[in-house]
PDB file of C-alpha atoms in Angstrom:
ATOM      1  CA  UNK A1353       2.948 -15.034  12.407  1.00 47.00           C
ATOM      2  CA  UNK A1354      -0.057 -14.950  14.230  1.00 46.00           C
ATOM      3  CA  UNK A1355      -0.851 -11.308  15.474  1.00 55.00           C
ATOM      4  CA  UNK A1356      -1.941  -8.717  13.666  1.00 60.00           C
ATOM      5  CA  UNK A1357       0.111  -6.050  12.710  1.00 72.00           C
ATOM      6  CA  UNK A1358       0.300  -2.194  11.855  1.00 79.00           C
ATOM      7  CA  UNK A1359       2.925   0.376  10.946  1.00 83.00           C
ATOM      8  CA  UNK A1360       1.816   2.291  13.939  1.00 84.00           C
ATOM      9  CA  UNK A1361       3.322  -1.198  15.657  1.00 85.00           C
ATOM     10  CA  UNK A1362       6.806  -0.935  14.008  1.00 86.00           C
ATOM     11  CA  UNK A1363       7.114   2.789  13.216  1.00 87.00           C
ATOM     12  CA  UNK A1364       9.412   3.208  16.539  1.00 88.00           C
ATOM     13  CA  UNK A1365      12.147  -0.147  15.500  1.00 87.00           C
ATOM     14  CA  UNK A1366      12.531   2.018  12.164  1.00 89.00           C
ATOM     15  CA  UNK A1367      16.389   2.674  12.118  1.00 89.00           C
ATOM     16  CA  UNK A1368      17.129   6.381  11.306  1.00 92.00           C
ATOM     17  CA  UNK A1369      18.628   6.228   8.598  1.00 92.00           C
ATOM     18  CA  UNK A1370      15.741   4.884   7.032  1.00 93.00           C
ATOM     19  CA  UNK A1371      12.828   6.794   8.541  1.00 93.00           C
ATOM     20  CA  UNK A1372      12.575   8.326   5.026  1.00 95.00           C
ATOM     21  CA  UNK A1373      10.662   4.867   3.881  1.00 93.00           C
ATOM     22  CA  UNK A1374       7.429   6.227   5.738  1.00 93.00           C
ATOM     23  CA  UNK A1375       7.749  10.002   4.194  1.00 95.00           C
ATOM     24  CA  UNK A1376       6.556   9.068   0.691  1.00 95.00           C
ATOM     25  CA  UNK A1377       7.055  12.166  -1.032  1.00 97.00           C
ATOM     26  CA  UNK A1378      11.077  11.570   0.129  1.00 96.00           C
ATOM     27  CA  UNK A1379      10.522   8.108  -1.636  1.00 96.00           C
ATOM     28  CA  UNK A1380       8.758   9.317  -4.763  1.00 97.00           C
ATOM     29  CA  UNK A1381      11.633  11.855  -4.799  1.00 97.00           C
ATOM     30  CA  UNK A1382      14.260   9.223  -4.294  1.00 96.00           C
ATOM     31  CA  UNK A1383      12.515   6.950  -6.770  1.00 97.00           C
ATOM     32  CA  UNK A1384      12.849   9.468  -9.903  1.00 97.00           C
ATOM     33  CA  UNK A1385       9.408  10.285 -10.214  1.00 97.00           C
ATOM     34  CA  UNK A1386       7.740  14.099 -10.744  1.00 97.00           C
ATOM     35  CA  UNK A1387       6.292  14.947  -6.929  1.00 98.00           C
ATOM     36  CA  UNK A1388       6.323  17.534  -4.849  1.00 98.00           C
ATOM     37  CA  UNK A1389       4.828  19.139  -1.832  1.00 97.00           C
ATOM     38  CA  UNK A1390       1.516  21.164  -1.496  1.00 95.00           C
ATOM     39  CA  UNK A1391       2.555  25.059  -2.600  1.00 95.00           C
ATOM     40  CA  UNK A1392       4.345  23.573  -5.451  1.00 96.00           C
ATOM     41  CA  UNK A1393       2.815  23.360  -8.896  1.00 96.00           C
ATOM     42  CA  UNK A1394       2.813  20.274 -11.022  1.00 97.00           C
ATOM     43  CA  UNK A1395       4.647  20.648 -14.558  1.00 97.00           C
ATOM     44  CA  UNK A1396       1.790  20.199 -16.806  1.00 97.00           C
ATOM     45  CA  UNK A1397      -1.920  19.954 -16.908  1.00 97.00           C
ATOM     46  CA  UNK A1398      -3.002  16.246 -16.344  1.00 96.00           C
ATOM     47  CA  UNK A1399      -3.941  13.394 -13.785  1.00 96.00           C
ATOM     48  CA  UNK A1400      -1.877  13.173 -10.313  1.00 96.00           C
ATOM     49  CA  UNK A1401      -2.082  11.189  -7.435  1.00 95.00           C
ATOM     50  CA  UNK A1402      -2.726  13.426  -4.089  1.00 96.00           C
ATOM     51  CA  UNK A1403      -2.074  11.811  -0.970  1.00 94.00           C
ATOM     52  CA  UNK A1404      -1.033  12.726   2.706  1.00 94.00           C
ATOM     53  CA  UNK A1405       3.302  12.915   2.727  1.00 94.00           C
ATOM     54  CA  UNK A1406       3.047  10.260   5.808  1.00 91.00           C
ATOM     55  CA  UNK A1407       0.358   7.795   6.457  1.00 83.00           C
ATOM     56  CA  UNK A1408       0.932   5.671   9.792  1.00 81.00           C
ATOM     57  CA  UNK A1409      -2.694   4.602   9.736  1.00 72.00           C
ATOM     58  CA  UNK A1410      -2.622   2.869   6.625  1.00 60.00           C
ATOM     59  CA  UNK A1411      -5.686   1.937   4.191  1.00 56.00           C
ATOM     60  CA  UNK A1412      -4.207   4.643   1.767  1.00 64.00           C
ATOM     61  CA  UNK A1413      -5.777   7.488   3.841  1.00 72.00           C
ATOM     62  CA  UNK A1414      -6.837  10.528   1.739  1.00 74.00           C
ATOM     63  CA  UNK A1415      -5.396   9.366  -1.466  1.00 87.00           C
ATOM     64  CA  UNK A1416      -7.134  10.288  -4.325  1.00 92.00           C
ATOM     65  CA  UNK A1417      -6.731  10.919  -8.298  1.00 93.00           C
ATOM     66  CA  UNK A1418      -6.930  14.424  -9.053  1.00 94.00           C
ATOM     67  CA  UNK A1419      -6.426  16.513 -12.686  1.00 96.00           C
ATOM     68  CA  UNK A1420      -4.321  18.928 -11.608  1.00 97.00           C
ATOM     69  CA  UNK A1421      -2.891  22.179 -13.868  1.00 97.00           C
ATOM     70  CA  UNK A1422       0.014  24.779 -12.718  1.00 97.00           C
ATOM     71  CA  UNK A1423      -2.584  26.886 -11.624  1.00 94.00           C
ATOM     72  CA  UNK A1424      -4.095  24.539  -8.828  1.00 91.00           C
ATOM     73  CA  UNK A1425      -1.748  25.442  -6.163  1.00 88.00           C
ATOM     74  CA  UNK A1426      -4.111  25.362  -3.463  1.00 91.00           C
ATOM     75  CA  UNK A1427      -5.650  21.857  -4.381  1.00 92.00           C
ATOM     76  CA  UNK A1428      -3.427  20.117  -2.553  1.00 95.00           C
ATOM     77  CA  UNK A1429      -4.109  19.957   1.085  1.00 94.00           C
ATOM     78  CA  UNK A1430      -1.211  20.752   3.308  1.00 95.00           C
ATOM     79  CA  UNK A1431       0.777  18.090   4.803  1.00 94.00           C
ATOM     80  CA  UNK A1432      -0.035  15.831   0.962  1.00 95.00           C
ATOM     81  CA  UNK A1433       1.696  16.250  -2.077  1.00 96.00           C
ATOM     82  CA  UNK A1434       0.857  15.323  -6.106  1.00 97.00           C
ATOM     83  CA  UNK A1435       2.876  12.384  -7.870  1.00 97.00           C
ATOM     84  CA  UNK A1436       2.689  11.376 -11.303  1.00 97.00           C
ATOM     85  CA  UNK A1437       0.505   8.388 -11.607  1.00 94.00           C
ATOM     86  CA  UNK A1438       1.051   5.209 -12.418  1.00 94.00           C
ATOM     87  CA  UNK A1439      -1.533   2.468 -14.250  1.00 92.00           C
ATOM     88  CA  UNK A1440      -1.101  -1.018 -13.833  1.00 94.00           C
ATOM     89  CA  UNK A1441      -1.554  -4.136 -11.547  1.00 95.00           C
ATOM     90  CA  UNK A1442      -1.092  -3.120  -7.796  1.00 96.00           C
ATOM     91  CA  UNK A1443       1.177  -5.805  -6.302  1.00 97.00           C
ATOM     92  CA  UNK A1444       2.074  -5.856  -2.510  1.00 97.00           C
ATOM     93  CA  UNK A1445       5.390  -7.729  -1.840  1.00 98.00           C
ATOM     94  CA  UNK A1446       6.667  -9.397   1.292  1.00 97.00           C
ATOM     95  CA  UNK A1447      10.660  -9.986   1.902  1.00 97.00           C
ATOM     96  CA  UNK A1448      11.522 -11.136   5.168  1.00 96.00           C
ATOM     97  CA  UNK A1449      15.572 -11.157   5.572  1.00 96.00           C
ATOM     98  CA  UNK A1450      15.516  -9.370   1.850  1.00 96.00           C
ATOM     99  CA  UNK A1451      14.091 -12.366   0.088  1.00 97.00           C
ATOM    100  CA  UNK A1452      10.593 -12.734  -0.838  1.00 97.00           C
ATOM    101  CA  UNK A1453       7.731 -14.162   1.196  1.00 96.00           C
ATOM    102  CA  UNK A1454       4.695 -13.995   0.023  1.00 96.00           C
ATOM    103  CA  UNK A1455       3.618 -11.408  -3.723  1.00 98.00           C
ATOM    104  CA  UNK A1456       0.217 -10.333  -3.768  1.00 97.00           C
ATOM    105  CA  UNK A1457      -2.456  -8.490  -6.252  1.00 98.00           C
ATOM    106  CA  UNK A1458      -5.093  -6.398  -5.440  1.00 96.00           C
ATOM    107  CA  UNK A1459      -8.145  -5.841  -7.988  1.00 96.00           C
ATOM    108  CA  UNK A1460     -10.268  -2.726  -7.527  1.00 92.00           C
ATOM    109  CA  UNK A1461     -14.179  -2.262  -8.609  1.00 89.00           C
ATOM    110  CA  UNK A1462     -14.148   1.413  -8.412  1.00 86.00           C
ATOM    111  CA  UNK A1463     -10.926   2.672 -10.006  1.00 83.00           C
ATOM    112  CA  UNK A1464     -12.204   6.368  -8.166  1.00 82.00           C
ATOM    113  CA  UNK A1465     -11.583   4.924  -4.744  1.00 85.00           C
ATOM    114  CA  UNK A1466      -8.019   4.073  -3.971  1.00 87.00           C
ATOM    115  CA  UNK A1467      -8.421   2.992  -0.452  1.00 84.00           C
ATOM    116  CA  UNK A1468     -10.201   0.820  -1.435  1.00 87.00           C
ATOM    117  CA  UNK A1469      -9.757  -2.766  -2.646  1.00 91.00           C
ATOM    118  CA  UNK A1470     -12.641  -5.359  -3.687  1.00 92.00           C
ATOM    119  CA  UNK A1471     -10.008  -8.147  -4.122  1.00 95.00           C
ATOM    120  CA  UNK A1472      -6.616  -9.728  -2.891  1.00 96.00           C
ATOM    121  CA  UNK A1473      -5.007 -12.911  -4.251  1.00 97.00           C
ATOM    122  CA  UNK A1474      -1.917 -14.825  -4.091  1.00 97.00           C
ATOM    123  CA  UNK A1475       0.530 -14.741  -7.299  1.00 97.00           C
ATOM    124  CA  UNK A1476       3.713 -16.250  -8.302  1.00 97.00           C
ATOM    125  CA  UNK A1477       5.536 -13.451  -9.553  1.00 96.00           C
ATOM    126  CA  UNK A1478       9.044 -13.108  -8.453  1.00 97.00           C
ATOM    127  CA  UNK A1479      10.361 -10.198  -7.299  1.00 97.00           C
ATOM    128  CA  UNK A1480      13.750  -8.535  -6.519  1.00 96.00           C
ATOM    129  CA  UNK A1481      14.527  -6.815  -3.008  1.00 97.00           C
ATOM    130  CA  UNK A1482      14.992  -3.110  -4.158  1.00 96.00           C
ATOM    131  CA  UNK A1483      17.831  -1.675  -4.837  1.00 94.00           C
ATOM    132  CA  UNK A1484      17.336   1.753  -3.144  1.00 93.00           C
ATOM    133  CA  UNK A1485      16.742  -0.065   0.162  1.00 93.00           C
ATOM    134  CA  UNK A1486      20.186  -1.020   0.338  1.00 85.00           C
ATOM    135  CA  UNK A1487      21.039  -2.870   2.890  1.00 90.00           C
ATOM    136  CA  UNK A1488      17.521  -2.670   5.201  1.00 93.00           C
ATOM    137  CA  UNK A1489      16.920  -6.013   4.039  1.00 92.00           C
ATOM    138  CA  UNK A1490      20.017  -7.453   6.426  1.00 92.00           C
ATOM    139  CA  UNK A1491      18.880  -4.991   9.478  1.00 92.00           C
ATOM    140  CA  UNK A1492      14.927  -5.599   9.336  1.00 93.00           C
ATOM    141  CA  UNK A1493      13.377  -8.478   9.604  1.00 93.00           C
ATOM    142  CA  UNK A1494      10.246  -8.295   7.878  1.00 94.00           C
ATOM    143  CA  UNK A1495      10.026  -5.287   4.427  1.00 95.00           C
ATOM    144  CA  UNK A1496       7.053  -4.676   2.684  1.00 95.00           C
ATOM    145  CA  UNK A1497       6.796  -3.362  -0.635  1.00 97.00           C
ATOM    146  CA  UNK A1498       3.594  -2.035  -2.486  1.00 96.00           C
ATOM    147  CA  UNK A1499       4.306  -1.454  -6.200  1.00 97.00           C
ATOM    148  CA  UNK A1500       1.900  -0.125  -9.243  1.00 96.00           C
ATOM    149  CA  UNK A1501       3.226  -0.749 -12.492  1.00 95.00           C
ATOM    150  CA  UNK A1502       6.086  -2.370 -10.781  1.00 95.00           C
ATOM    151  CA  UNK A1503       6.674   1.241  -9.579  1.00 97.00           C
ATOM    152  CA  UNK A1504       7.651   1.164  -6.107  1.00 97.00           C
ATOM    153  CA  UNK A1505       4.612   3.275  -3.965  1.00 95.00           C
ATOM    154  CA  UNK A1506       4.728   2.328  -0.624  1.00 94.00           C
ATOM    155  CA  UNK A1507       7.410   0.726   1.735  1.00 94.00           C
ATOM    156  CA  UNK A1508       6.645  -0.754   5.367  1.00 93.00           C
ATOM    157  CA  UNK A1509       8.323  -2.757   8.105  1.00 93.00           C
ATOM    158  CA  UNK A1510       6.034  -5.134   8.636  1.00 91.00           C
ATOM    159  CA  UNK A1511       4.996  -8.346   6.865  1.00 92.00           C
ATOM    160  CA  UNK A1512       1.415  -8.394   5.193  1.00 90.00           C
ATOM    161  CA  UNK A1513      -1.261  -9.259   7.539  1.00 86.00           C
ATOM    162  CA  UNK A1514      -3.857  -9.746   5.671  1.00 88.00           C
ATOM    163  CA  UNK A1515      -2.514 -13.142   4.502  1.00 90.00           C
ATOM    164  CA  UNK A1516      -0.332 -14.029   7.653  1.00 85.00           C
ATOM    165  CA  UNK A1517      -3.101 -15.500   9.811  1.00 82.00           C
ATOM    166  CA  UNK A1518      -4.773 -18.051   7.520  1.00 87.00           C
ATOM    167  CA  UNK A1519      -4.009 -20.346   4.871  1.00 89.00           C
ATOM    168  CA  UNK A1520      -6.003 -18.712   1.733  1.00 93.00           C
ATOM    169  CA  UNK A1521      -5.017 -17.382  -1.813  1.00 95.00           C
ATOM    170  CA  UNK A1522      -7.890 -15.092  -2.223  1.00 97.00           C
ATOM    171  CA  UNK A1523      -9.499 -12.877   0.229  1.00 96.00           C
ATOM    172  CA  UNK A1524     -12.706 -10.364  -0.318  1.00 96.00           C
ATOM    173  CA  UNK A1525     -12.505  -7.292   1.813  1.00 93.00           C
ATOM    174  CA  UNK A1526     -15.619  -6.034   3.495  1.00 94.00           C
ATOM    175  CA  UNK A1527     -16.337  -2.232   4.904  1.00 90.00           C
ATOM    176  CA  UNK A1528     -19.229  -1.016   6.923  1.00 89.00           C
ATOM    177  CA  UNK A1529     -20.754   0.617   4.646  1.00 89.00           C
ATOM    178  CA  UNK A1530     -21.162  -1.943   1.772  1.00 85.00           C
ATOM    179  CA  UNK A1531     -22.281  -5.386   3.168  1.00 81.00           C
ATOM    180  CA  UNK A1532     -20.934  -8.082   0.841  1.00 85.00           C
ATOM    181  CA  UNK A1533     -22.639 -11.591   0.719  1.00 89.00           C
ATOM    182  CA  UNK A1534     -20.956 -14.518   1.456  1.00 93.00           C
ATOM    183  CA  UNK A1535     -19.106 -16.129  -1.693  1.00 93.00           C
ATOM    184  CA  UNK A1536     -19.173 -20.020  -2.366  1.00 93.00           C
ATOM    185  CA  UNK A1537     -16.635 -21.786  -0.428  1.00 94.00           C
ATOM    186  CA  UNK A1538     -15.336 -18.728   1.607  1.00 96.00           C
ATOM    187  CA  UNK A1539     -15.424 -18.323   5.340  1.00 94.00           C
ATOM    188  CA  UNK A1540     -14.913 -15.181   7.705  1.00 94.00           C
ATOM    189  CA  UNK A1541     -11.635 -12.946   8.495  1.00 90.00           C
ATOM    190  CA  UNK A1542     -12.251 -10.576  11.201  1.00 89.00           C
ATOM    191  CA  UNK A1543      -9.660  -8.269  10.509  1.00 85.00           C
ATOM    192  CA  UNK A1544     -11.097  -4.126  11.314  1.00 84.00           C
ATOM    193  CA  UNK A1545      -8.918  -1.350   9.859  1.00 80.00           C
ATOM    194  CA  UNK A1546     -10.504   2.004   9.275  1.00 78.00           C
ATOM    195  CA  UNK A1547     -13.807   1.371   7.478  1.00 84.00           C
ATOM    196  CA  UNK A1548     -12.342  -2.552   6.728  1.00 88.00           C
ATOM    197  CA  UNK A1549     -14.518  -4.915   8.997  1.00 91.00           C
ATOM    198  CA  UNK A1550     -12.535  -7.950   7.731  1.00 90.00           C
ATOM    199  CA  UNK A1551     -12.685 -10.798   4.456  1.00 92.00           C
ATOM    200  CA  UNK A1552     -14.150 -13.373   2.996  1.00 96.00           C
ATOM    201  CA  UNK A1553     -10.994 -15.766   2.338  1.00 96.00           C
ATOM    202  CA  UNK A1554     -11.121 -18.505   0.156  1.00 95.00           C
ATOM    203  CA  UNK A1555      -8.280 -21.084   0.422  1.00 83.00           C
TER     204      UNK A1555
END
């Protein structure tokens, strides 16, 4: 593995069946949880997560926490939807063949900004291919998996990139607009992606 790689890249070797993987308010739906489109109200007052029903571009474009009530109909942007929200560690899983690569954690610094991440490192965790997959893991090659709470979130065909092209356990994201400084015994990632410049890894 030694290109980088987007779901704007794979989106097109997506079998049919399974184009549902990239509509994640079909996946939410399919997963149990309370979602629903924009127009819809949410059960009860309380926090939801609002985010775009497809995201091709990654970096969890337009996501955001929201407190939503029955009333706030119109506070969801069309084309997004509301999900009930999850706490807990946000893992990103890799199974290539439908058994695990590589498991991942991501640590955030500002719990308000979901696209963004201040921290990435390797873990040992083990982790099952999912069940409502079925049998994508025998069809595609590589399956990626992003869960919070071990709640499934996010599915993509594509491996995790951020890890693929170097040998570190930890890497430090860096965006335009926040320079970060160097840390000991870290060296440079250029890897753009929306406001992402690239990391600091640390192997």
């Amino acid at each position: 593995m030694s290109m980088f790689i987007d779901d704007k890249d794979v989106w097109a070797q997506c079998p049919v069946d399974y184009l549902w993987i990239y509509d994640k308010l079909i996946l939410a739906r399919k997963l149990g949880y309370q979602a629903a489109p924009a127009g819809i109200p949410v059960p009860q007052p309380g926090w939801y997560i609002v985010r775009p029903i497809t995201n091709i571009r990654m970096m969890s474009r337009g996501a955001k926490k929201l407190w939503l009530t029955p009333a706030d109909t119109d506070s969801v942007p069309d084309g997004s939807f509301w999900s009930e929200c999850f706490e807990g560690r946000h893992t990103s899983v890799d199974f290539h063949w439908g058994t695990q690569h590589l498991a991942v954690e991501g640590f955030r610094d500002d719990a308000n900004r979901l696209d963004r991440f201040c921290r990435w490192q390797k873990i040992t965790d083990t982790v099952a291919f999912p069940l409502v997959l079925q049998d994508l893991g025998q069809i595609a090659e590589w399956v990626n998996v992003e869960y919070v709470d071990n709640h499934i979130i996010e599915i993509h065909l594509r491996y995790n990139d951020d890890f693929s092209n170097h040998a570190g356990n930890i890497i430090y994201p860096v965006w335009r607009d926040r320079p970060f400084p160097q840390p000991a015994g870290t060296r440079w990632y250029n890897s753009p992606s929306g406001d992402r410049v690239g990391f600091w890894v640390k192997e």
